[in-house]
Coordinates of C-alpha atoms and ligand atoms in Angstrom, one line a residue:
M11 CA 86.8 128.8 81.0
C12 CA 89.1 131.6 81.1
G13 CA 92.1 131.9 81.6
I14 CA 94.3 133.9 84.4
V15 CA 97.8 134.8 84.4
G16 CA 99.5 136.7 87.1
Y17 CA 103.0 137.7 87.9
L18 CA 104.9 139.4 90.8
G19 CA 108.4 139.5 91.0
G20 CA 111.4 141.3 89.8
R21 CA 111.0 140.6 86.3
E22 CA 109.2 143.0 83.3
A23 CA 105.7 141.4 84.3
L24 CA 104.1 142.1 80.7
P25 CA 106.0 139.8 78.6
I26 CA 105.3 136.9 81.0
I27 CA 101.8 137.6 81.4
L28 CA 101.1 138.2 77.2
N29 CA 103.1 135.0 77.0
G30 CA 101.3 133.4 79.3
L31 CA 97.7 134.4 77.9
K32 CA 98.9 133.0 74.4
R33 CA 99.3 129.4 76.1
L34 CA 95.8 129.9 78.1
E35 CA 93.9 130.9 74.9
Y36 CA 92.6 127.5 74.8
R37 CA 90.6 128.2 77.5
G38 CA 88.8 131.2 76.0
Y39 CA 89.4 133.5 73.4
D40 CA 86.8 136.0 72.8
S41 CA 88.9 139.2 74.5
A42 CA 91.8 139.5 76.5
G43 CA 93.5 142.3 78.8
I44 CA 96.4 143.0 81.1
A45 CA 96.9 145.0 84.3
I46 CA 100.2 146.2 85.1
Y47 CA 101.2 148.4 88.3
N48 CA 103.3 151.2 86.6
G49 CA 104.9 152.4 89.4
S50 CA 101.8 155.3 90.3
S51 CA 99.2 153.9 88.8
I52 CA 97.3 150.3 87.7
S53 CA 97.5 150.6 83.8
V54 CA 94.8 148.3 81.9
C55 CA 94.9 147.3 78.0
K56 CA 92.1 145.2 76.7
S57 CA 90.8 143.9 73.5
K58 CA 87.9 142.3 72.0
G59 CA 89.3 139.4 70.1
K60 CA 92.0 137.1 70.3
I61 CA 95.1 137.8 72.4
S62 CA 96.9 138.7 68.6
K63 CA 94.7 141.7 68.8
L64 CA 95.5 142.4 72.8
E65 CA 99.0 142.4 71.4
K66 CA 98.0 145.1 68.7
Q67 CA 96.5 147.1 71.5
L68 CA 99.5 147.1 73.8
Q69 CA 102.2 147.5 71.1
K70 CA 100.6 151.3 71.1
R71 CA 101.1 151.8 75.0
K72 CA 103.7 153.4 76.9
N73 CA 102.6 153.0 80.4
L74 CA 102.7 149.5 81.4
S75 CA 106.3 149.0 82.5
G76 CA 106.2 147.0 86.2
S77 CA 107.1 143.9 88.3
V78 CA 103.3 143.5 89.4
G79 CA 100.5 142.4 86.7
I80 CA 97.3 140.3 86.0
G81 CA 95.9 139.2 82.7
H82 CA 93.1 137.8 81.3
T83 CA 91.7 136.0 78.3
R84 CA 87.8 135.5 77.8
W85 CA 85.2 133.3 77.0
A86 CA 81.8 135.2 77.7
T87 CA 79.1 134.1 80.4
H88 CA 78.1 137.2 81.5
G89 CA 77.6 140.1 79.2
E90 CA 78.9 140.3 75.3
P91 CA 82.6 140.0 74.1
N92 CA 83.6 143.6 73.7
N93 CA 86.1 146.0 75.2
I94 CA 84.1 146.9 78.5
N95 CA 83.1 143.5 79.2
A96 CA 86.7 142.3 79.0
H97 CA 89.0 141.8 82.1
P98 CA 90.7 143.3 83.9
Q99 CA 87.8 145.1 85.6
Y100 CA 88.5 148.1 87.8
S101 CA 86.7 149.0 91.2
N102 CA 85.1 152.1 90.8
S103 CA 88.0 154.2 92.8
N104 CA 90.2 152.7 89.9
K105 CA 92.6 151.6 93.0
L106 CA 91.3 147.9 92.8
C107 CA 91.8 145.5 89.8
I108 CA 90.7 141.8 89.6
V109 CA 90.6 139.2 86.3
H110 CA 87.7 136.4 87.7
N111 CA 87.5 132.6 85.7
G112 CA 83.9 131.6 86.7
I113 CA 80.2 133.2 87.7
I114 CA 78.9 134.6 90.5
E115 CA 75.5 133.6 90.6
N116 CA 74.2 136.6 93.2
Y117 CA 75.6 138.6 91.4
S118 CA 72.8 140.9 90.8
T119 CA 71.6 141.0 94.1
I120 CA 75.0 142.4 95.4
K121 CA 74.8 144.6 92.2
Q122 CA 71.8 146.5 93.3
K123 CA 73.4 146.3 97.2
L124 CA 76.0 148.1 95.8
I125 CA 74.1 150.7 93.6
K126 CA 72.6 151.8 96.7
E127 CA 75.4 152.7 98.2
G128 CA 76.1 154.8 95.7
Y129 CA 78.3 152.2 93.2
T130 CA 78.3 152.7 89.3
F131 CA 79.3 150.1 86.8
K132 CA 80.2 150.3 83.0
S133 CA 80.3 146.7 82.3
D134 CA 77.4 144.3 82.3
T135 CA 79.7 141.4 83.9
D136 CA 79.4 139.8 87.3
T137 CA 83.4 140.3 87.5
E138 CA 83.1 144.3 88.2
V139 CA 80.4 143.3 90.7
L140 CA 83.0 141.5 93.0
I141 CA 85.7 143.8 92.4
N142 CA 83.2 146.7 93.8
L143 CA 81.9 144.2 96.4
I144 CA 85.6 143.8 97.8
E145 CA 86.4 147.6 97.3
Y146 CA 83.1 148.3 99.6
V147 CA 84.5 145.6 102.2
K148 CA 87.6 146.9 102.2
I149 CA 86.4 150.7 103.0
K150 CA 83.3 149.9 105.3
E151 CA 85.7 147.4 107.1
N152 CA 88.5 149.4 106.8
V153 CA 91.1 146.4 106.1
K154 CA 93.7 145.6 103.6
L155 CA 93.1 143.9 100.5
G156 CA 93.4 140.0 102.0
E157 CA 90.6 140.3 104.4
A158 CA 88.3 142.4 102.2
V159 CA 88.7 139.8 99.7
Q160 CA 88.1 137.0 102.4
I161 CA 85.1 139.1 103.9
A162 CA 83.6 139.8 100.0
L163 CA 83.9 136.1 98.6
N164 CA 81.6 134.8 101.9
Q165 CA 78.7 136.8 100.5
V166 CA 79.2 135.5 97.1
I167 CA 77.8 132.3 95.8
G168 CA 79.2 131.0 92.5
A169 CA 82.8 129.5 91.4
Y170 CA 85.6 131.8 90.5
A171 CA 89.3 131.9 90.4
I172 CA 90.9 135.3 91.4
A173 CA 93.5 137.5 91.5
V174 CA 93.3 140.5 92.5
I175 CA 95.8 144.1 92.8
D176 CA 95.4 147.1 94.4
N177 CA 96.9 150.6 93.9
D178 CA 97.8 151.5 97.3
K179 CA 99.4 148.0 98.2
P180 CA 101.3 146.9 94.5
D181 CA 103.8 144.3 95.9
E182 CA 101.2 141.7 96.6
I183 CA 98.6 139.9 94.6
V184 CA 95.5 138.0 96.4
V185 CA 94.1 135.1 94.6
A186 CA 91.3 133.0 95.8
K187 CA 89.5 129.7 94.3
L188 CA 86.5 128.0 94.1
G189 CA 85.1 126.0 91.0
S190 CA 87.5 127.1 89.0
P191 CA 91.0 126.0 88.5
L192 CA 94.2 128.2 89.7
C193 CA 97.8 127.3 90.5
I194 CA 100.7 129.6 92.0
G195 CA 104.2 129.1 90.6
V196 CA 106.9 129.4 93.2
G197 CA 110.0 131.2 92.0
K198 CA 112.9 132.3 93.6
D199 CA 111.7 135.6 95.1
E200 CA 109.0 136.1 92.4
H201 CA 105.8 134.0 91.8
F202 CA 103.5 133.2 89.1
I203 CA 100.1 132.6 88.7
G204 CA 98.0 130.6 85.9
S205 CA 94.5 128.4 85.3
D206 CA 97.1 125.6 84.8
V207 CA 100.4 125.3 84.3
T208 CA 101.5 126.3 81.0
P209 CA 102.4 130.3 81.2
F210 CA 105.3 129.6 84.0
I211 CA 106.7 125.9 83.2
E212 CA 109.9 127.7 81.6
F213 CA 110.0 129.5 84.9
T214 CA 109.7 127.1 87.8
K215 CA 108.9 123.3 88.4
N216 CA 107.7 124.3 92.2
V217 CA 103.9 124.6 91.7
I218 CA 100.8 125.0 94.7
Y219 CA 97.5 124.2 93.5
L220 CA 95.1 126.2 95.4
E221 CA 92.3 124.1 96.9
D222 CA 88.4 124.9 96.7
G223 CA 87.7 127.6 99.4
E224 CA 91.0 128.8 99.7
L225 CA 92.7 132.1 99.4
A226 CA 96.5 133.4 99.0
I227 CA 98.2 136.5 99.4
I228 CA 101.0 136.6 97.4
R229 CA 103.7 138.9 98.8
N230 CA 107.3 140.7 97.1
H231 CA 110.2 139.2 99.5
K232 CA 107.8 137.7 101.9
D233 CA 106.4 134.4 102.4
T234 CA 102.7 134.0 100.9
L235 CA 99.9 133.9 103.4
F236 CA 97.1 130.9 102.9
R237 CA 94.2 131.4 104.3
K238 CA 90.8 129.2 104.5
I239 CA 87.8 131.7 102.9
V240 CA 85.4 130.4 105.1
D241 CA 87.0 131.8 108.5
D242 CA 90.4 133.1 107.4
S243 CA 92.2 130.0 109.1
K244 CA 95.8 129.6 108.4
I245 CA 96.8 127.0 106.1
S246 CA 100.0 125.9 104.6
P247 CA 99.5 123.9 101.1
T248 CA 101.8 121.4 99.4
I249 CA 104.6 122.6 96.8
N250 CA 104.4 119.8 93.6
K251 CA 107.2 119.6 91.3
L252 CA 106.5 119.5 87.7
E253 CA 107.2 117.2 85.6
L254 CA 105.9 118.8 82.2
S255 CA 108.5 120.4 79.9
L256 CA 108.2 123.7 77.9
D257 CA 109.0 122.1 74.5
K258 CA 105.6 119.4 75.2
I259 CA 103.8 122.5 74.6
E260 CA 105.2 124.3 71.7
K261 CA 103.5 122.7 68.3
Q262 CA 106.9 120.9 67.8
G263 CA 106.7 121.9 64.0
F264 CA 103.5 120.6 62.9
D265 CA 100.8 123.4 61.7
H266 CA 98.2 122.9 64.5
Y267 CA 98.0 121.5 67.8
M268 CA 95.5 118.9 67.2
L269 CA 97.5 117.5 64.4
K270 CA 100.1 117.6 66.9
E271 CA 98.2 115.8 69.3
I272 CA 96.6 113.2 66.9
Y273 CA 100.4 112.3 66.0
E274 CA 101.5 111.8 69.6
Q275 CA 99.0 109.2 70.3
P276 CA 101.4 106.2 70.3
K277 CA 103.7 107.8 72.5
A278 CA 100.7 108.9 74.8
I279 CA 99.2 105.7 74.6
Q280 CA 102.6 104.2 75.8
D281 CA 102.7 106.6 78.7
T282 CA 99.7 106.2 79.9
L283 CA 100.7 102.1 80.2
R284 CA 104.0 102.7 81.7
G285 CA 104.2 100.9 85.1
R286 CA 100.7 99.5 84.8
L287 CA 101.7 96.7 82.3
N288 CA 104.0 93.8 83.1
I289 CA 103.9 91.5 80.6
S290 CA 106.7 89.1 81.7
K291 CA 104.8 89.2 85.0
G292 CA 101.5 89.1 83.6
I293 CA 100.4 91.7 85.9
I294 CA 97.9 94.9 85.0
K295 CA 98.7 97.5 88.3
L296 CA 96.5 100.4 88.8
S297 CA 96.5 101.5 92.3
G298 CA 92.8 103.0 92.1
I299 CA 91.7 99.5 91.2
D300 CA 94.3 97.6 93.6
D301 CA 93.4 99.8 96.8
Y302 CA 89.2 99.3 96.3
I303 CA 89.5 95.8 94.6
N304 CA 86.6 94.9 96.7
K305 CA 84.5 97.6 95.9
F306 CA 84.7 96.7 92.4
L307 CA 84.4 92.9 92.7
S308 CA 81.2 93.6 94.7
A309 CA 80.1 96.5 92.5
K310 CA 76.4 95.7 91.0
K311 CA 76.7 98.1 88.3
I312 CA 79.0 101.0 87.3
T313 CA 78.1 104.1 86.2
I314 CA 80.2 106.4 83.9
I315 CA 79.6 110.3 83.7
A316 CA 81.3 112.3 81.1
C317 CA 80.5 115.1 78.5
G318 CA 81.7 115.2 74.9
T319 CA 84.4 113.1 73.9
S320 CA 85.0 111.6 77.0
W321 CA 81.3 110.3 77.2
H322 CA 82.4 108.8 73.6
S323 CA 85.3 106.8 75.2
A324 CA 82.7 106.3 78.6
L325 CA 80.6 104.2 76.0
V326 CA 83.2 102.3 74.6
A327 CA 84.0 101.1 78.1
E328 CA 80.6 100.3 78.3
Y329 CA 81.1 97.1 76.0
M330 CA 84.3 96.4 77.6
F331 CA 82.9 96.0 80.9
E332 CA 79.9 94.6 80.1
K333 CA 81.6 91.9 77.4
I334 CA 85.0 91.3 79.0
S335 CA 84.1 91.8 82.9
R336 CA 80.6 91.1 82.6
I337 CA 79.8 94.0 84.9
P338 CA 76.5 96.3 84.0
T339 CA 77.3 99.2 82.9
E340 CA 75.6 102.1 82.3
V341 CA 76.5 105.5 80.6
E342 CA 75.1 109.1 81.9
Y343 CA 75.9 112.5 80.2
A344 CA 76.9 114.0 83.3
S345 CA 75.0 117.3 82.6
E346 CA 71.7 115.4 82.6
F347 CA 73.1 112.8 85.7
R348 CA 73.3 115.9 87.7
Y349 CA 69.4 117.0 87.8
R350 CA 67.7 114.5 87.3
D351 CA 67.6 113.0 90.9
P352 CA 69.3 109.4 89.6
V353 CA 69.1 106.6 92.0
V354 CA 72.4 106.1 93.3
E355 CA 73.0 103.3 96.1
R356 CA 75.9 103.5 98.6
N357 CA 78.7 102.4 97.4
D358 CA 77.9 102.3 94.0
I359 CA 80.9 102.6 91.5
I360 CA 80.5 106.3 89.4
I361 CA 83.9 106.3 86.9
A362 CA 84.1 110.3 85.5
I363 CA 85.9 110.8 82.6
S364 CA 86.9 114.5 82.0
Q365 CA 90.4 115.4 80.1
S366 CA 90.6 118.6 81.9
G367 CA 89.1 117.3 85.0
E368 CA 87.5 120.9 85.2
T369 CA 84.3 120.4 83.3
A370 CA 81.4 121.9 85.1
D371 CA 78.7 119.3 84.5
T372 CA 81.1 116.3 85.2
L373 CA 82.1 118.0 88.7
A374 CA 78.7 118.9 89.6
A375 CA 77.8 115.1 89.0
I376 CA 80.5 113.7 90.7
K377 CA 79.4 115.7 94.0
L378 CA 75.8 114.8 93.6
A379 CA 77.1 111.0 93.6
K380 CA 79.2 111.4 96.4
S381 CA 76.2 113.5 98.5
K382 CA 74.4 110.1 97.7
G383 CA 77.3 107.6 99.0
A384 CA 78.5 106.8 95.7
F385 CA 82.0 105.8 95.2
V386 CA 83.7 107.9 92.7
Y387 CA 86.9 106.8 89.8
G388 CA 88.2 109.5 88.3
I389 CA 90.0 109.4 85.0
C390 CA 91.5 112.7 84.1
N391 CA 94.6 114.4 82.2
V392 CA 95.2 117.2 84.5
V393 CA 97.4 116.4 87.3
G394 CA 95.8 117.9 90.2
S395 CA 92.9 119.4 88.5
S396 CA 89.2 119.8 90.3
I397 CA 88.1 116.4 89.2
A398 CA 90.8 114.9 90.2
R399 CA 91.0 115.9 93.5
E400 CA 87.0 115.9 94.1
S401 CA 87.2 111.9 93.4
D402 CA 88.1 109.3 95.7
T403 CA 90.7 107.6 93.7
G404 CA 91.3 107.5 90.0
S405 CA 94.1 107.0 87.0
Y406 CA 95.6 109.5 85.2
T407 CA 95.9 110.0 81.5
H408 CA 99.5 110.7 80.7
A409 CA 98.8 112.1 77.4
G410 CA 100.7 115.7 78.3
P411 CA 98.9 119.0 77.6
E412 CA 96.1 118.4 75.4
I413 CA 95.7 122.1 73.5
G414 CA 93.7 121.5 70.7
V415 CA 90.0 121.7 71.5
A416 CA 89.0 119.0 69.4
S417 CA 90.3 116.1 72.2
T418 CA 92.2 113.7 70.3
K419 CA 94.9 111.5 72.4
A420 CA 93.0 112.4 75.5
F421 CA 90.2 110.0 73.6
T422 CA 92.5 107.4 73.3
T423 CA 94.6 107.2 76.2
Q424 CA 91.2 107.0 78.4
M425 CA 90.3 104.2 76.3
T426 CA 93.5 102.7 77.2
V427 CA 92.7 103.2 81.0
L428 CA 89.2 102.0 80.8
Y429 CA 90.3 98.9 78.9
L430 CA 93.0 98.0 81.5
M431 CA 90.7 98.3 84.1
A432 CA 88.0 96.1 82.6
V433 CA 90.6 93.2 81.5
K434 CA 92.1 93.9 85.5
L435 CA 88.6 93.3 86.7
S436 CA 87.9 90.4 84.4
K437 CA 91.0 88.5 85.5
S438 CA 90.1 89.2 89.4
K439 CA 86.7 87.7 89.1
G440 CA 87.8 84.9 87.0
I441 CA 86.0 85.4 83.9
I442 CA 88.9 84.9 81.5
S443 CA 91.7 82.6 81.5
E444 CA 95.3 83.5 81.8
K445 CA 95.7 82.7 78.4
I446 CA 92.9 85.3 77.1
F447 CA 94.2 87.5 79.9
R448 CA 97.5 87.4 77.9
K449 CA 95.9 87.6 74.8
Y450 CA 94.7 90.9 75.9
I451 CA 97.4 92.5 77.6
V452 CA 99.8 91.7 74.7
E453 CA 97.4 93.6 72.4
I454 CA 97.0 96.4 74.5
S455 CA 101.1 96.6 74.7
N456 CA 101.3 96.9 70.9
I457 CA 98.4 99.1 70.3
G458 CA 100.6 102.3 70.3
N459 CA 102.4 100.8 67.1
K460 CA 99.4 99.8 65.6
V461 CA 98.1 102.9 65.8
H462 CA 101.4 104.5 64.8
K463 CA 101.0 102.3 61.7
A464 CA 97.1 103.6 61.1
L465 CA 98.6 107.2 61.0
S466 CA 100.7 106.0 57.8
A467 CA 97.0 106.4 55.9
N468 CA 97.6 110.3 56.4
N469 CA 98.3 111.1 53.0
E470 CA 95.4 108.8 51.4
I471 CA 92.8 110.1 53.9
K472 CA 93.8 113.8 52.9
K473 CA 93.1 113.2 49.1
I474 CA 89.9 112.1 50.3
A475 CA 89.6 114.7 52.4
K476 CA 89.6 117.2 49.2
K477 CA 86.6 115.2 47.5
F478 CA 84.2 115.5 50.8
K479 CA 85.2 119.2 52.0
S480 CA 82.1 120.5 50.3
A481 CA 79.9 118.1 52.0
K482 CA 76.4 120.1 53.4
N483 CA 75.3 117.0 55.7
C484 CA 77.8 113.4 56.5
L485 CA 77.0 110.3 58.4
Y486 CA 79.1 108.3 60.4
L487 CA 78.0 104.3 60.7
G488 CA 79.1 102.4 63.4
R489 CA 78.1 98.8 65.1
G490 CA 79.1 97.2 68.8
Y491 CA 82.5 98.8 69.9
N492 CA 82.4 101.1 67.0
F493 CA 79.3 102.7 67.1
P494 CA 80.9 105.0 69.8
I495 CA 83.6 105.7 67.3
A496 CA 80.8 106.7 64.7
L497 CA 79.4 109.1 67.0
E498 CA 83.1 110.5 67.7
G499 CA 83.9 110.8 64.1
A500 CA 80.7 112.8 63.8
L501 CA 81.7 115.1 66.4
K502 CA 85.2 115.6 65.4
L503 CA 83.9 117.1 62.0
K504 CA 81.1 119.1 63.2
E505 CA 83.2 121.0 66.0
I506 CA 85.9 121.9 63.7
S507 CA 84.7 121.9 60.1
Y508 CA 81.4 123.5 61.1
I509 CA 79.6 120.5 58.7
H510 CA 76.6 119.1 60.1
A511 CA 76.9 115.1 61.0
E512 CA 75.6 112.4 62.6
G513 CA 76.6 109.0 63.8
Y514 CA 74.2 106.5 64.2
P515 CA 74.8 102.3 64.9
A516 CA 74.6 101.3 61.3
A517 CA 71.4 99.0 61.8
E518 CA 69.1 102.3 62.6
M519 CA 69.5 103.4 58.9
K520 CA 66.0 101.7 58.1
H521 CA 64.4 103.1 61.0
G522 CA 64.5 106.7 59.4
P523 CA 68.2 108.2 58.3
I524 CA 68.4 105.8 55.4
A525 CA 65.7 108.9 53.9
L526 CA 68.8 110.8 54.0
I527 CA 70.7 108.9 51.9
D528 CA 71.1 110.5 48.2
K529 CA 74.4 111.5 45.7
D530 CA 75.2 114.7 47.8
M531 CA 75.6 112.6 51.7
P532 CA 78.4 111.4 52.2
T533 CA 78.2 108.3 54.7
I534 CA 81.5 107.0 56.8
V535 CA 80.8 103.5 57.6
I536 CA 83.1 101.7 60.6
A537 CA 83.5 98.5 58.7
T538 CA 86.0 96.4 60.7
N539 CA 83.4 94.3 62.9
K540 CA 84.4 90.7 62.8
I541 CA 81.1 89.2 64.6
N542 CA 78.7 91.1 62.5
Y543 CA 80.7 92.3 58.9
D544 CA 78.1 90.4 57.1
K545 CA 75.5 92.7 58.8
I546 CA 77.6 96.0 58.1
V547 CA 78.3 95.1 54.4
S548 CA 74.7 94.6 54.2
N549 CA 74.4 98.5 55.3
I550 CA 76.8 99.5 53.0
Q551 CA 75.0 97.7 50.3
E552 CA 71.5 99.9 51.1
I553 CA 73.2 102.9 51.0
K554 CA 75.0 102.4 47.5
S555 CA 71.9 101.2 45.7
R556 CA 70.7 105.2 46.8
K557 CA 73.7 106.3 45.2
G558 CA 74.9 107.0 48.5
K559 CA 79.0 107.7 48.6
I560 CA 80.7 105.3 50.5
I561 CA 84.1 106.0 52.8
A562 CA 84.4 102.4 54.4
I563 CA 87.2 101.9 57.0
V564 CA 88.3 98.6 57.0
S565 CA 90.9 96.3 59.0
E566 CA 93.9 95.2 57.0
G567 CA 93.1 92.5 54.3
D568 CA 89.5 93.2 53.7
K569 CA 88.2 92.0 50.3
E570 CA 84.3 92.1 50.3
V571 CA 83.7 96.1 51.4
K572 CA 87.0 96.9 49.1
E573 CA 84.6 96.0 46.4
I574 CA 81.3 97.7 47.0
A575 CA 82.7 101.1 48.7
D576 CA 83.6 104.0 46.9
Y577 CA 86.6 104.8 49.2
I578 CA 88.6 102.5 51.6
I579 CA 90.5 103.7 54.2
E580 CA 92.7 100.9 55.8
V581 CA 93.6 100.3 59.4
P582 CA 95.7 97.4 61.3
D583 CA 93.7 94.5 62.0
T584 CA 93.3 93.7 65.8
I585 CA 90.8 91.9 68.2
E586 CA 87.8 92.9 68.4
S587 CA 87.4 94.9 71.4
M588 CA 90.2 97.1 70.6
T589 CA 89.3 98.5 66.9
P590 CA 88.0 101.6 68.4
F591 CA 91.5 102.4 69.1
M592 CA 92.3 101.8 65.5
T593 CA 89.1 103.3 64.1
V594 CA 89.4 106.5 65.3
I595 CA 92.5 107.4 63.7
P596 CA 91.3 108.3 60.2
L597 CA 88.4 109.6 61.8
Q598 CA 90.4 112.5 63.1
L599 CA 92.6 112.9 60.5
L600 CA 89.5 113.2 57.9
S601 CA 87.9 115.9 60.0
Y602 CA 91.6 117.7 60.4
H603 CA 92.3 117.9 56.7
I604 CA 88.4 119.0 55.8
A605 CA 88.8 121.8 58.6
V606 CA 92.0 123.0 57.1
M607 CA 90.8 122.8 53.7
L608 CA 87.9 125.0 54.6
G609 CA 90.0 127.7 56.4
K610 CA 88.6 126.8 59.6
D611 CA 90.5 127.4 63.0
V612 CA 91.1 124.0 63.9
D613 CA 92.7 124.8 67.3
Q614 CA 90.4 127.2 68.6
P615 CA 86.9 126.7 67.0
R616 CA 84.0 129.1 67.2
N617 CA 82.0 129.3 70.2
L618 CA 83.8 126.3 71.7
A619 CA 86.3 126.4 74.8
K620 CA 88.7 123.7 75.6
S621 CA 87.4 123.7 79.2
V622 CA 83.6 123.6 79.8
T623 CA 83.9 125.1 83.0
V624 CA 80.7 126.8 83.4
E625 CA 77.1 125.1 83.0
Ligands
LIG22 C1 86.0 117.0 72.7 O1 86.4 117.1 71.1 C2 85.1 118.2 72.8 N1 86.4 119.2 72.9 C3 84.2 118.4 74.0 O2 83.1 117.6 73.6 C4 85.0 117.6 75.5 O3 85.3 116.6 75.1 C5 84.0 117.9 76.4 O4 83.5 119.2 76.6 C6 84.4 117.1 77.7 O5 85.8 117.9 78.2 P1 86.6 117.1 79.2 O6 86.9 115.7 78.7 O7 87.7 117.9 79.6 O8 85.3 117.3 80.6

């Protein structure tokens, strides 16, 4: 979960790389650095802390002018965050320099071998071992950088996306990828490198997504050479056209990316529905389902694997698939699934959900399931991401870049895709009538507008946030479709405000958690349910009788809960199965405002990174 950037062309490399690192800071931000070939040597500047710290260091440096360079923003995996462990890392001769995103699992064995060959190490990183292995091979085999990298990587076990420059060959950058993302921006007589496309989208729309096991030798004024790492065989990758525009990236006037992305949800949902929902013809078009409809119709079970917030959208889908499509559905944490030797039958259907498309546990779980013969349907938000490419088929959530570490629009667009899948399969199986089908598709076509309306409670929610910002603990309760939303609301609060919060099925209160209730423990209760509304009302009364403070999320027009809760947040009414789209909105806003009032770093909370690409 680090970010790497590179540039080779006719412009000054430093500003391009620095700006690119700022765009990738969400991938990790405990240290950062830049290396530039300045005409006589490779000059490196790096610093512990965020990019802003690096920027201050750069202002003191003079010898960083040049048109070839690489940069890195780090989330530590080997070696604590400090200047020495920050990337770029030099080889012993100072002639080679590398930036790396990933983990070299056999680095200590390689390190011992290099020490015997006389190599010394300044840092505790696996990356410094890798660059010295490359140097060792380059000298011993008397080969150029590209070949040395290819030979060295065949001795390496682990995941990497690397960019390497050579003082003796300053008109090229060698990149390689296995298990971590890396893309190449192809400009006019210039090339860009990025962990994703955001560092260079204003310079070119032509992008090559390097595949696992591939290496590229990017050269000035010459064609880039593409090779397979395993055997150095030639490959010719596809150049993709980007639709992203820079303004999508900027905050567009919001204080934080998270708030911008919360407010983008109506549009993100509409963009995700676009081309998939034809109300007049009464059709849901999902090519990933259409092409494999028989697999889905004959499926005995669907298993959904994911992590974090994506796991919560999977839980909502469990209710959707079982209630609407009558398909047995299980939900698993990818990190558990991958290690428990699960029973996976040939052609079982696995749905993998991931915003980044790079979560290591989810990617590994997919590979395990495929090795057992399963069919994998990916739901990702990043086009060309590793999970998207590893899946047999799937659907993208067209939420646009989600920069805030706390996932919001990815969550509601994941639910959008999952809802379309559930309703489509239900219709295909003849479970729901044409009338019910039309009711569902009309409601989902309108849910973006209802989310927009739910956002209008923002000022009310901000006032409530003010009253609860000093809470030390919070309880979130929900039933049915809204139990996963209670979990999601709790996760949002804890990951950005650092307040301890737990989500529970409301009925579980009497099995222990009710012991927690007192006047200092606020409880957020989702009370929009129609099916068991009276049960949730009695849960609220149980809390009230123990002096618990209650914030209730209710549907417009609610009367009963309004009489007993301390604070009410109304959301637009909708059908039971779509209430999660409504109830998650106030919980996102509540956590956002509390975190801002506490002065937390909302977009880059401590200890977290946007994409967890290591275990
Ligand atoms: C959600 O707010 C968190 N940032 C985190 O739980 C995230 O959902 C999880 O790491 C999964 O990420 P993915 O969707 O990119 O796979």
